[in-house]
Coordinates of C-alpha atoms in Angstrom, one line a residue:
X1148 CA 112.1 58.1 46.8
X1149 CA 114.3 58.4 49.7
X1150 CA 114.1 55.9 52.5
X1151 CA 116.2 55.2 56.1
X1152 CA 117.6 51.4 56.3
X1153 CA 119.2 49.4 59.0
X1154 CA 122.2 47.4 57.8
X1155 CA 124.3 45.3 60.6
X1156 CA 127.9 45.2 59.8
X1157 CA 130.4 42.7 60.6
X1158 CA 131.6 44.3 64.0
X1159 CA 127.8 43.5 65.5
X1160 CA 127.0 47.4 65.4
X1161 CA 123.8 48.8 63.2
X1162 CA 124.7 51.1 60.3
X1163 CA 122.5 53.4 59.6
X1164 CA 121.9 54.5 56.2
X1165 CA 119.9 56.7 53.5
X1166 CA 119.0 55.3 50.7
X1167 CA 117.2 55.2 47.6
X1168 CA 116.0 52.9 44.8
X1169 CA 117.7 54.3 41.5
X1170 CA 117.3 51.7 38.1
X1171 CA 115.7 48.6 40.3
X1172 CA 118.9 49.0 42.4
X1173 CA 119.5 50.5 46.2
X1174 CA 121.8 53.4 46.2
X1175 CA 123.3 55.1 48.9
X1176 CA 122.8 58.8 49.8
X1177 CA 124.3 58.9 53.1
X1178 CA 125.5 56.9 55.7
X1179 CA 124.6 58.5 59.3
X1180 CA 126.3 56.4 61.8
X1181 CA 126.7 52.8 63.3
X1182 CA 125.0 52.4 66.5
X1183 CA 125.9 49.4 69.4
X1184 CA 123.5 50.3 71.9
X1185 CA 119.5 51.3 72.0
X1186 CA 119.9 54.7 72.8
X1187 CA 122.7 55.2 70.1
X1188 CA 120.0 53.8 67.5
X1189 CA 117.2 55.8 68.4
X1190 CA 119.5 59.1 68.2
X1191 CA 120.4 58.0 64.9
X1192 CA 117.3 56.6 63.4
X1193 CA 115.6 60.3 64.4
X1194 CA 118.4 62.3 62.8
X1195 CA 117.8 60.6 60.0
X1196 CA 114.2 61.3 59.2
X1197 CA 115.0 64.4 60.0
X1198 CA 117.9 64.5 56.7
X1199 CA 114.8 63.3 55.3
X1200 CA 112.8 65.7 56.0
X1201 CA 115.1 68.7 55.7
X1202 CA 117.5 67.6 53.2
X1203 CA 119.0 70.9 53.1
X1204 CA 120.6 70.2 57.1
X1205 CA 123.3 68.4 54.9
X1206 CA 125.2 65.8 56.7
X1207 CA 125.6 65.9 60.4
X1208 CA 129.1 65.1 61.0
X1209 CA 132.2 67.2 60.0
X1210 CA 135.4 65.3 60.9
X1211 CA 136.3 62.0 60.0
X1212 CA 135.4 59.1 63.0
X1213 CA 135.2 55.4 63.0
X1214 CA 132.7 53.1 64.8
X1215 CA 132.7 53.0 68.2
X1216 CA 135.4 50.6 69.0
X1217 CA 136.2 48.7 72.4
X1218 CA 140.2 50.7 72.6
X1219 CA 142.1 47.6 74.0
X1220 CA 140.7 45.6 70.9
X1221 CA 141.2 46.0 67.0
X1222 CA 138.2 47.5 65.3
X1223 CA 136.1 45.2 63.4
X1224 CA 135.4 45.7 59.5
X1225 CA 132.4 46.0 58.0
X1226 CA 131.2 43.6 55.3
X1227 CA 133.3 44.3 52.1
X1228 CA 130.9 46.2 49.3
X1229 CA 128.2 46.5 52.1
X1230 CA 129.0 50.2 51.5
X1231 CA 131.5 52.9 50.1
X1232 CA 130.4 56.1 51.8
X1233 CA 133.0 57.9 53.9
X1234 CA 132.4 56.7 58.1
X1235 CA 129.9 59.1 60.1
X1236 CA 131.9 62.7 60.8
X1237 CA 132.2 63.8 64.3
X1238 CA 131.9 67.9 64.9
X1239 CA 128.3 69.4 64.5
X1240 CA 126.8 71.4 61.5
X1241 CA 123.6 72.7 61.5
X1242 CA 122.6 73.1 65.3
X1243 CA 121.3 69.6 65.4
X1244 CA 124.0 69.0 68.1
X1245 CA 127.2 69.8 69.8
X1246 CA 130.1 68.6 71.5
X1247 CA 130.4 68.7 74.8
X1248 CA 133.7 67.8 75.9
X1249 CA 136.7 65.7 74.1
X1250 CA 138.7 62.9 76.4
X1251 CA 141.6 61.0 76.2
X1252 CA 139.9 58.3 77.7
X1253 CA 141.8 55.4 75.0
X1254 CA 144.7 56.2 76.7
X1255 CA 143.3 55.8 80.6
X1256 CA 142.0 52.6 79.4
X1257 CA 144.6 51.0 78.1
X1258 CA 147.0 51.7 81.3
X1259 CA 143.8 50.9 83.6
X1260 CA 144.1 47.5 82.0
X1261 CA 147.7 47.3 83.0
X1262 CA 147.2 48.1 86.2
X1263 CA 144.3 45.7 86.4
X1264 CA 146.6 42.8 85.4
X1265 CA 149.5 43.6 87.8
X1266 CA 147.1 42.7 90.5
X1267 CA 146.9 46.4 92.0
X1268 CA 142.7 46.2 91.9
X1269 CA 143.4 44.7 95.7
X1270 CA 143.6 48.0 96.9
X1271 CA 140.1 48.6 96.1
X1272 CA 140.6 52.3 95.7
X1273 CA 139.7 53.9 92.8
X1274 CA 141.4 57.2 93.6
X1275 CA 144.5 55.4 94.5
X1276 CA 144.3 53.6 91.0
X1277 CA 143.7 57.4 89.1
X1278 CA 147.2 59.3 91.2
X1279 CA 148.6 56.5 89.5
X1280 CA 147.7 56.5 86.0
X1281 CA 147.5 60.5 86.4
X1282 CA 151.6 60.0 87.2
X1283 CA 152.2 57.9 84.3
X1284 CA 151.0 60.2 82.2
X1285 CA 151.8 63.5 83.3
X1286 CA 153.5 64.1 86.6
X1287 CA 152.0 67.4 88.8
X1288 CA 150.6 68.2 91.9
X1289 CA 148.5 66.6 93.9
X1290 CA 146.1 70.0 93.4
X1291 CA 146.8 69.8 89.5
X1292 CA 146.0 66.1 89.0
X1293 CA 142.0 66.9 88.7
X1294 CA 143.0 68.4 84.8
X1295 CA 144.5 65.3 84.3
X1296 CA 142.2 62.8 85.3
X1297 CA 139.3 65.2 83.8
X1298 CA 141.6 64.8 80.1
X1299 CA 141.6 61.7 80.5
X1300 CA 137.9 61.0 80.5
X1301 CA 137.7 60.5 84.3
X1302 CA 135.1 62.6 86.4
X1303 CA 137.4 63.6 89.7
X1304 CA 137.5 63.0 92.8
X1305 CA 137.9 66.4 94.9
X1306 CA 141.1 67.6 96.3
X1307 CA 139.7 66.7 99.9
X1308 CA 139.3 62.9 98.9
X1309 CA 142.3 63.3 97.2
X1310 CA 144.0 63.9 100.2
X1311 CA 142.1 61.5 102.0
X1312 CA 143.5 59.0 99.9
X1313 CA 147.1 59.8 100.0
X1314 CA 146.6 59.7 104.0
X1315 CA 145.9 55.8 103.4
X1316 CA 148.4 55.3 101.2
X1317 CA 150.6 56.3 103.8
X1318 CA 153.1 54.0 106.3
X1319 CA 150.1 52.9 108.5
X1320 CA 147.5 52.4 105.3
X1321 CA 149.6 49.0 104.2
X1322 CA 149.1 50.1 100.5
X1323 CA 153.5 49.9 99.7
X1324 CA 152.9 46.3 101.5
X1325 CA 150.0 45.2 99.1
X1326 CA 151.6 46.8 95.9
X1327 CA 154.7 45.3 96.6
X1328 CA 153.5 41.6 96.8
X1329 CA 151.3 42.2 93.7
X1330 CA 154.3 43.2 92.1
X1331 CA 156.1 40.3 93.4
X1332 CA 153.7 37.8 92.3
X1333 CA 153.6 39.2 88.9
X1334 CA 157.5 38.5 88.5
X1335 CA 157.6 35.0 90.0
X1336 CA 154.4 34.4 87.3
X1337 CA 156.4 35.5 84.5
X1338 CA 159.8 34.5 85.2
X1339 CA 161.8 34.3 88.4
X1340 CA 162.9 35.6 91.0
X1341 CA 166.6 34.6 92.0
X1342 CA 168.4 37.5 91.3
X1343 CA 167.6 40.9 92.1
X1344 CA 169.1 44.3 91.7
X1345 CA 169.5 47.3 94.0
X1346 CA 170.7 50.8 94.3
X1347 CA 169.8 54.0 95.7
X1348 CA 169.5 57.7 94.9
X1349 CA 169.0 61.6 96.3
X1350 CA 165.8 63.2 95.8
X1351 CA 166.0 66.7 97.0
X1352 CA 163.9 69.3 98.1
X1353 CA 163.9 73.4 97.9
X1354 CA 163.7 73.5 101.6
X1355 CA 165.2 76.1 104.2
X1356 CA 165.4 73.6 107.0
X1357 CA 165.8 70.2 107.8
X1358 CA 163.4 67.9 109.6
X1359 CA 163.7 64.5 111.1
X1360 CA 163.9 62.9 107.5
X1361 CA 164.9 65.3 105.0
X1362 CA 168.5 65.7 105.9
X1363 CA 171.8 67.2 103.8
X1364 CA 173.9 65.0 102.5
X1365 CA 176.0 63.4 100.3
X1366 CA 174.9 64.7 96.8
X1367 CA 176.8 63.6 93.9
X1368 CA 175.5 66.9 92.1
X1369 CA 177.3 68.4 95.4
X1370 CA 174.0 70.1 96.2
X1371 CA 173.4 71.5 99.7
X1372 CA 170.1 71.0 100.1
X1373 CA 167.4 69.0 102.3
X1374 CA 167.5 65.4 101.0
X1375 CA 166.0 61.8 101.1
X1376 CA 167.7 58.7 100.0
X1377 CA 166.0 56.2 98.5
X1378 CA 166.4 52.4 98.1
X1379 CA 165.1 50.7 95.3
X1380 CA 164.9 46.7 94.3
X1381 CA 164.2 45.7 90.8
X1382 CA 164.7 42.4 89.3
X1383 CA 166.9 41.4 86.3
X1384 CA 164.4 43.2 84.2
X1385 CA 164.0 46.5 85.7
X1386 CA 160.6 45.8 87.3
X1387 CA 160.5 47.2 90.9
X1388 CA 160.0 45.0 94.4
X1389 CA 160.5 46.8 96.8
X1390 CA 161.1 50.9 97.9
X1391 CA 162.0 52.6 100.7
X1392 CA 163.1 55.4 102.1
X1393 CA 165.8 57.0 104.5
X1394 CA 166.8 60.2 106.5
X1395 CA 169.3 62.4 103.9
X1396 CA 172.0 61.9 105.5
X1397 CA 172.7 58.0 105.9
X1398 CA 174.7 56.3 104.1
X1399 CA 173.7 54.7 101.9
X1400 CA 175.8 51.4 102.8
X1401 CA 173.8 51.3 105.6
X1402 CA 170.2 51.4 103.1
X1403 CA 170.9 47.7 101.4
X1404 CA 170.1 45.3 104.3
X1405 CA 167.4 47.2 105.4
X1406 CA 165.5 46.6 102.2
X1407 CA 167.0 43.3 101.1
X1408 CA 165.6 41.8 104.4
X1409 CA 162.2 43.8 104.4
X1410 CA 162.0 42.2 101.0
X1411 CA 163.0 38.4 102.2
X1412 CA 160.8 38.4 105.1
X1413 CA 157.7 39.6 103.3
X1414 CA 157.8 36.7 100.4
X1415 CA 159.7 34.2 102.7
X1416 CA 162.7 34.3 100.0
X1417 CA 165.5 31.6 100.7
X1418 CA 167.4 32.0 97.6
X1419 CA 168.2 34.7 95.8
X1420 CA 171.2 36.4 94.3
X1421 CA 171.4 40.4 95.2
X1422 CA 173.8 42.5 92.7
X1423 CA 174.9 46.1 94.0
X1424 CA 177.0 48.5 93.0
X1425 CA 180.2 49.5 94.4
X1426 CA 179.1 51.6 96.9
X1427 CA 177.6 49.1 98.3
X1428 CA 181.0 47.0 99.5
X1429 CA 181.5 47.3 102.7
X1430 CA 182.5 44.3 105.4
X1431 CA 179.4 44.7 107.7
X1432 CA 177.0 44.6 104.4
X1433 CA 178.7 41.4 102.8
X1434 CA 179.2 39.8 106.0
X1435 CA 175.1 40.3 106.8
X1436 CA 173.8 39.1 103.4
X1437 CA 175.5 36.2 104.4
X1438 CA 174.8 35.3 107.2
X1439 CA 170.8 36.0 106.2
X1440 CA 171.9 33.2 103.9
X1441 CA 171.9 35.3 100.7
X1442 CA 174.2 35.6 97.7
X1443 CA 175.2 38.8 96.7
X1444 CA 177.5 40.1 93.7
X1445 CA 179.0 43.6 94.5
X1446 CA 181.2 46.0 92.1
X1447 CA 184.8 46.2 93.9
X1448 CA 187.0 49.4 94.0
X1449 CA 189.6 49.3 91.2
X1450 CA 192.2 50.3 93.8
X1451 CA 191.6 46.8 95.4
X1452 CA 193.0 45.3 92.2
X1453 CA 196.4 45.2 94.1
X1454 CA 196.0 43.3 96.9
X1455 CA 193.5 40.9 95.1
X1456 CA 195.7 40.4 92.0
X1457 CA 198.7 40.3 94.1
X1458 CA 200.1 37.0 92.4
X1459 CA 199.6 38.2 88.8
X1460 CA 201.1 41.7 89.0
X1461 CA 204.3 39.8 90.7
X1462 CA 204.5 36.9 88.0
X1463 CA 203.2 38.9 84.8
X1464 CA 203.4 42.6 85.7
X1465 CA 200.6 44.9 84.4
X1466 CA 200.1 42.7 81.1
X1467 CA 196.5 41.8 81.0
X1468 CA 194.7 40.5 77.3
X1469 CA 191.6 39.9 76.7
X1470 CA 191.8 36.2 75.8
X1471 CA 192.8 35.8 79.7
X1472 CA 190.8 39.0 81.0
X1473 CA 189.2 36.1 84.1
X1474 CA 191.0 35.8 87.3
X1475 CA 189.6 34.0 90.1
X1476 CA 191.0 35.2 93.9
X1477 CA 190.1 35.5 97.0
X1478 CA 189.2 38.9 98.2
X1479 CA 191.6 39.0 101.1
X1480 CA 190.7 42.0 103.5
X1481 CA 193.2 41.3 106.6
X1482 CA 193.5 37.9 105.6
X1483 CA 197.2 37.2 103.5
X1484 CA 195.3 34.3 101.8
X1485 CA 197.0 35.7 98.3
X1486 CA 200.6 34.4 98.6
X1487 CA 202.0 36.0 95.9
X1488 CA 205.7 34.0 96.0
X1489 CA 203.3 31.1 94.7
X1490 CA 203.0 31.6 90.8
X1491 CA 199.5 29.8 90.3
X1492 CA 196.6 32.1 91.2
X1493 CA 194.6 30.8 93.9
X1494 CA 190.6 29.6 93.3
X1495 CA 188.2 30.7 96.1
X1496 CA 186.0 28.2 98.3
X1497 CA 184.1 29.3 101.0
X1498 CA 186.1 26.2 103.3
X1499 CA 189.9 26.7 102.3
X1500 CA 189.0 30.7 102.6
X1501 CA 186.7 31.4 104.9
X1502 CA 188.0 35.0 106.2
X1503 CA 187.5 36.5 102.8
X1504 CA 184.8 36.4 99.7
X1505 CA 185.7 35.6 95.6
X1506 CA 186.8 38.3 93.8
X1507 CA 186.6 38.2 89.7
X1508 CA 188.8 40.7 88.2
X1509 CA 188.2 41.5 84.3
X1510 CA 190.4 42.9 81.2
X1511 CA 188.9 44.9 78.6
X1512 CA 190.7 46.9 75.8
X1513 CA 187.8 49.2 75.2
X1514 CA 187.7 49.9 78.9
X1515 CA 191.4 50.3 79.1
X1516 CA 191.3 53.0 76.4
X1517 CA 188.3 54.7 78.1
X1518 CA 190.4 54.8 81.3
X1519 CA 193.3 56.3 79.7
X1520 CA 191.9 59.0 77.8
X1521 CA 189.7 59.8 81.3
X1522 CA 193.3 59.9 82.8
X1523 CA 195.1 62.3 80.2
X1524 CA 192.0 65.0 81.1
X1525 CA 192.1 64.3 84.2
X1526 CA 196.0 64.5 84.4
X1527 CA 195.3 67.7 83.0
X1528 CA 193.2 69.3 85.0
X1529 CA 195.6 68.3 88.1
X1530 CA 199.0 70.2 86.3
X1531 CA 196.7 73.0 85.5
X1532 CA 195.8 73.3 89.2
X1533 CA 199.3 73.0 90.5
X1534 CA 200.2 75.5 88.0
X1535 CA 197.8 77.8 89.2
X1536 CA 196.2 77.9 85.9
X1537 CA 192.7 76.7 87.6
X1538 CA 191.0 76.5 90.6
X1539 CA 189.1 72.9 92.0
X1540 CA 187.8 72.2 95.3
X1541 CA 189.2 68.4 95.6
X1542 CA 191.0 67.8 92.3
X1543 CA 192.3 64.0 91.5
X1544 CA 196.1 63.4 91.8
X1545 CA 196.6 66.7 93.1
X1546 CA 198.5 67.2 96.9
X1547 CA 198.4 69.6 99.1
X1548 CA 200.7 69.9 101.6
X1549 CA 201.8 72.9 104.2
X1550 CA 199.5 75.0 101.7
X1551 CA 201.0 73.8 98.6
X1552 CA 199.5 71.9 95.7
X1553 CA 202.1 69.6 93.7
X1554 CA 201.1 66.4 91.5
X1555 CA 200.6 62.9 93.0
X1556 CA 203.1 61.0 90.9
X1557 CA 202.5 57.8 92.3
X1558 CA 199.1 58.0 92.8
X1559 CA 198.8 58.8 88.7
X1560 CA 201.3 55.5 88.1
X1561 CA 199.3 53.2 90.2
X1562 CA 196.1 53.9 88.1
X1563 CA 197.6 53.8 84.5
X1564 CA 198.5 50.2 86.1
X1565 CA 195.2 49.2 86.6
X1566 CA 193.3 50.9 83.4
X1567 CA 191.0 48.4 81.8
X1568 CA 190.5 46.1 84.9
X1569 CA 186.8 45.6 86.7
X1570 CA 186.0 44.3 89.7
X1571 CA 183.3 41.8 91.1
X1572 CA 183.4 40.3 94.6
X1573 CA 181.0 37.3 95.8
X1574 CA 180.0 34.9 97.7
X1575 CA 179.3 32.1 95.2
X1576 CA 182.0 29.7 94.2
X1577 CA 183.3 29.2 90.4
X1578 CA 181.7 25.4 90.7
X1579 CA 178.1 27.2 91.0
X1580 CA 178.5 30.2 89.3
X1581 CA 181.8 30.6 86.5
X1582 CA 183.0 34.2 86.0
X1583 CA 181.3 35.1 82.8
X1584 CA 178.0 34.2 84.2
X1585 CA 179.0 36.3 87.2
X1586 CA 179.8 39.6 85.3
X1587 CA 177.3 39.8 83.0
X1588 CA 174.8 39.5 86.3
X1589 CA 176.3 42.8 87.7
X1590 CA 176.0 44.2 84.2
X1591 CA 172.5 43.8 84.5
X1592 CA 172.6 46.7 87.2
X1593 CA 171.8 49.1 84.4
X1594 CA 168.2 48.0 84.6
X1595 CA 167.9 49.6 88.0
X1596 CA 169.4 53.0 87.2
X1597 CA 166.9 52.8 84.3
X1598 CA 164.4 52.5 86.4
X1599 CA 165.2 55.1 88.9
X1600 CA 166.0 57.6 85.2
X1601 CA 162.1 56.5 84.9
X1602 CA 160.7 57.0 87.8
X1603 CA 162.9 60.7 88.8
X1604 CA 162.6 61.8 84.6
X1605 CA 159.5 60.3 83.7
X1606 CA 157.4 59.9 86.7
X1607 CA 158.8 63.1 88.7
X1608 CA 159.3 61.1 91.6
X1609 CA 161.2 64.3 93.6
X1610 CA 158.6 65.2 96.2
X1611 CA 158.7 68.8 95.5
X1612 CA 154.7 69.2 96.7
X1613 CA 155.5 67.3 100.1
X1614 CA 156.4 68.3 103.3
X1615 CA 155.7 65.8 106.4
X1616 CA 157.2 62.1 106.6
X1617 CA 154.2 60.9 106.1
X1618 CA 152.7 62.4 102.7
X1619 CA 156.5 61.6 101.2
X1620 CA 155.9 57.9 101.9
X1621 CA 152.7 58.4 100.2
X1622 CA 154.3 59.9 97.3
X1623 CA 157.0 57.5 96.8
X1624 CA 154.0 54.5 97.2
X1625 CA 152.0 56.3 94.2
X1626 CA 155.3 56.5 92.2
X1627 CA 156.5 52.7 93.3
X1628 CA 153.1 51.5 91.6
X1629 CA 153.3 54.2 88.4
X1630 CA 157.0 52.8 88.3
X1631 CA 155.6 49.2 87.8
X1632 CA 152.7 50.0 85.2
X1633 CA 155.2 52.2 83.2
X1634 CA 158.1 48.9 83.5
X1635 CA 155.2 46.6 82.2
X1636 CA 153.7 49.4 79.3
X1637 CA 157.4 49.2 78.2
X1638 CA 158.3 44.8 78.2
X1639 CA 154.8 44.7 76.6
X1640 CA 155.4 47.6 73.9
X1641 CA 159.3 47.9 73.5
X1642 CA 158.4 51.4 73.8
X1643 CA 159.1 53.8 76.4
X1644 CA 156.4 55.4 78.6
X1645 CA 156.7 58.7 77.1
X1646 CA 157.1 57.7 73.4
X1647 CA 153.4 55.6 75.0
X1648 CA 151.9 58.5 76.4
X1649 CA 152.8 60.6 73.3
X1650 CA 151.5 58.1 70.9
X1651 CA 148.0 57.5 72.2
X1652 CA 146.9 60.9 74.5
X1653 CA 146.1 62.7 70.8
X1654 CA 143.4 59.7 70.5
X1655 CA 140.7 62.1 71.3
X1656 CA 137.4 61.0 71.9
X1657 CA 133.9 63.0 71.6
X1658 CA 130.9 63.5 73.7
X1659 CA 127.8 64.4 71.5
X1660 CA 124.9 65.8 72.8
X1661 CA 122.1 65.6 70.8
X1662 CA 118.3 65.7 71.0
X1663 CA 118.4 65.7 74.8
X1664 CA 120.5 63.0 74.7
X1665 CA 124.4 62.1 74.8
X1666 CA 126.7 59.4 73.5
X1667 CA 130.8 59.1 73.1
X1668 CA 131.9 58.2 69.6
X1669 CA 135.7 57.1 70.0
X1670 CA 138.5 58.1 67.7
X1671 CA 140.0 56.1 64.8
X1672 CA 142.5 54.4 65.7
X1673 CA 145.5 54.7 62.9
X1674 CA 147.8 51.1 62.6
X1675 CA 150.9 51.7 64.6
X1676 CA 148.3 53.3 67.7
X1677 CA 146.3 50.2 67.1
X1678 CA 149.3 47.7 67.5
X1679 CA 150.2 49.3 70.9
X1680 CA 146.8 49.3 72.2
X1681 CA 146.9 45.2 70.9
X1682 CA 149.9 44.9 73.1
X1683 CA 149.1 46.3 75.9
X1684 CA 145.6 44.3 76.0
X1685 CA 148.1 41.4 76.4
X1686 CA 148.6 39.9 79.5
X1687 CA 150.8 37.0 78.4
X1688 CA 153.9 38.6 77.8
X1689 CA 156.9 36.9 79.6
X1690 CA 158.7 39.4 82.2

């Protein structure tokens, strides 16, 4: 004789079982499901009297499921030998009950923890909170973000509150300001904050005319377009500070201080290292993080090798070896504080030098023989040009002059001279910082172009859906905040966002309805998915 028994297992849920007494012993027929609330137990306990009573319904489910499991935590077992049926099947046989709708709702959890922990609740919004995650995991419209969110288990807002919402998170809403000192207090939490990292890039838009913002400009894809420029600071680790944004057409020397002082002021920052790129090296840059009282490390122009290795060029020529690939000189500018008819290279200090900043200038083979095969093509390309054989608009070591194109000789010497040589110019003395410590610093810089490959790849950040000033500054404030959950999904993981997204979306939970009822049985959750979702429900993990 057939009977229904509760069993509770050793995750705290209540299994739900058929059984029946064969030899003195219990056997199981079928296992129905394990229930964790009230209503799941009723649902169960009256499908299975109804097995009972109509054997031949057969068994409910159809595709494999697991327990209902909390995503951000492992799935308890059940008791060993408590039973060995297959788990409860999820996808309906018999008309006793259907799915309504499957959700990727693992997957929104797990980054709405992230974005919990970051600090980012302050806002308060919960729209703000679902452009964000919606961003992470699949970039679109504004208009188009409703399939997301509804994919990912979320009922939508409507496109009208949408909007409403990116209205506030606009320049006058103060959401940029709030995300940016959560972020800023989750990097001086989990590490430091002494040196940070900037550089900028071109977002451009399919636009006929310009406006007030959205200017052409310089374009290193030499595109013609309407552009912004945009600013981003990131510390040693990638993990963005601070964003902003400026008309297409500045320069973007002119973006650094801007930023760097928006940033200082905020947090009331008194020491701090900033590392830029080359492009940033101008007088009026260096000479202003200076006098805010900031150090700065900045990539110099190999054609400044020259004047800043005057002394060496004269004593040793162009012999350079790795084994002595350090030199430590004063940058001079219009200063002659580089005497070259005196054979021992001079050591900067801010009081025996103080019309010029350090400048450390480093050797490396594997750079030289990058350089030199860059110069054969490029070598090249120029005789090809003179010769008529091809046609460029502004062709390296190529003259023109009265209308005809000849090779520039000297120019082509003077950079097989320099080939293997980099460039780094400071403010911070060799007694505080030595030379090594100072170029690996700047190498760090590849942790802000990662981001920005995240944020313009991954995140979409161009505003193609944007017009006005406003909704762009929006835009970029939705994809500053997506940038900082997909930094922290990645130091927690060692995964990238998209290898992430890709990995846990297919988790696919169902919504049963049944008996005038409903209830959500989540996926199972397969070991490697299971080990990302343990990291990410870690908070602890040091920036």
């Amino acid at each position: 004789m057939a009977f229904v028994r509760r069993v509770r297992t050793a995750s705290g849920a209540t299994a739900v079982q058929i059984a029946e007494y064969v030899a003195g012993r219990q056997r199981i027929v079928a296992h129905v499901g394990s229930a964790h609330t009230e209503v799941e137990l009723g649902v169960l306990l009256e499908r299975a009297r109804e097995l009972l009573a109509d054997p031949a319904q057969g068994v409910l489910f159809a595709v494999e499921a697991a327990p209902r499991v909390t995503p951000l935590a492992k799935p308890a077992e059940a008791t060993p030998g408590l039973f060995d049926e297959p788990r409860p099947r999820v996808g309906v046989r018999g008309g006793a009950g259907r799915v309504v709708s499957t959700d990727s709702r693992v997957l929104y959890d797990a980054l709405a923890g992230v974005y919990a922990d970051l600090g980012f609740g302050v806002l308060g919004d919960a729209v703000f909170a679902d452009l964000v995650i919606a961003r992470v995991v699949e970039p679109t419209s504004l208009l188009d973000a409703g399939r997301v969110l509804t994919d990912l288990g979320r009922r939508t807002a409507s496109y009208a509150t949408m909007k409403r919402t990116l209205t506030r998170a606009g320049p006058d809403g103060g959401y940029r300001d709030r995300v940016a000192e959560a972020c800023f207090a989750h990097v001086v939490a989990g590490g430091d904050i002494t040196l940070c990292l900037y550089d900028v890039t071109t977002l451009y838009f399919e636009a006929e005319k310009e406006d007030e913002l959205r200017k052409v400009g310089y374009s290193k894809e030499r595109r013609v377009d309407p552009q912004i420029v945009v600013g981003l600071l990131v510390d040693r680790g990638g993990f963005p500070l601070e964003i902003g944004c400026f008309a297409g057409n500045q320069a973007k020397t002119t973006t650094i201080i801007p930023i760097i002082t928006a940033f200082q002021a905020r947090h009331r920052v008194a020491d701090m290292v900033v590392v830029a790129d080359a492009g940033m090296l101008s007088a009026s840059n260096l000479r202003k993080l200076d006098e805010a009282g900031l150090r700065f490390i900045v990539g110099s122009r190999v054609t400044k090798a020259p004047i800043d290795l005057a002394s060496h060029f004269h004593w040793h020529g162009d012999a350079f070896t790795e084994a002595s690939h350090r030199h430590h000189h004063p940058k001079t500018g219009h200063h002659n504080e580089n005497n070259k008819a005196v054979r021992a290279e001079p050591l900067w200090n801010p009081h025996t030098h103080p019309g010029s900043w350090r400048a450390v200038w480093a050797y490396s083979h594997k750079r030289a023989v990058r350089d030199r095969r860059t110069l054969a093509a490029q070598e090249e390309r120029a005789r090809a040009v003179v010769d008529g054989q091809k046609t460029a608009r502004t062709p390296r070591f190529v003259k023109t002059s009265n209308g005809s194109q000849t090779l520039d000789q000297v120019s082509l010497e003077r950079a097989r001279r320099l080939v293997g040589l980099k460039g780094y110019v400071t403010n911070i003395a060799d007694t505080v910082m030595p030379a090594g410590e100072v170029i690996s610093s700047y190498h760090d810089l590849w942790q802000v172009e990662a981001s920005f490959r995240m944020s313009k790849n991954d995140l979409a950040a161009r505003p193609m859906f944007h017009r006005t000033h406003d909704a762009i500054e929006a835009h970029l404030t939705i994809v500053f905040a997506a940038l900082a959950v997909s930094r922290e999904v990645q130091n927690r993981t060692g995964l990238s966002i998209r290898n992430v997204v890709r990995q846990l979306r297919p988790l696919r939970s169902a919504t049963i309805a049944i008996n005038g009822t409903s209830h959500t049985l989540l996926p199972a959750i397969p070991t490697d998915q299971q080990t990302i979702l343990d990291a990410l429900n870690r908070s602890d993990v040091t920036h």
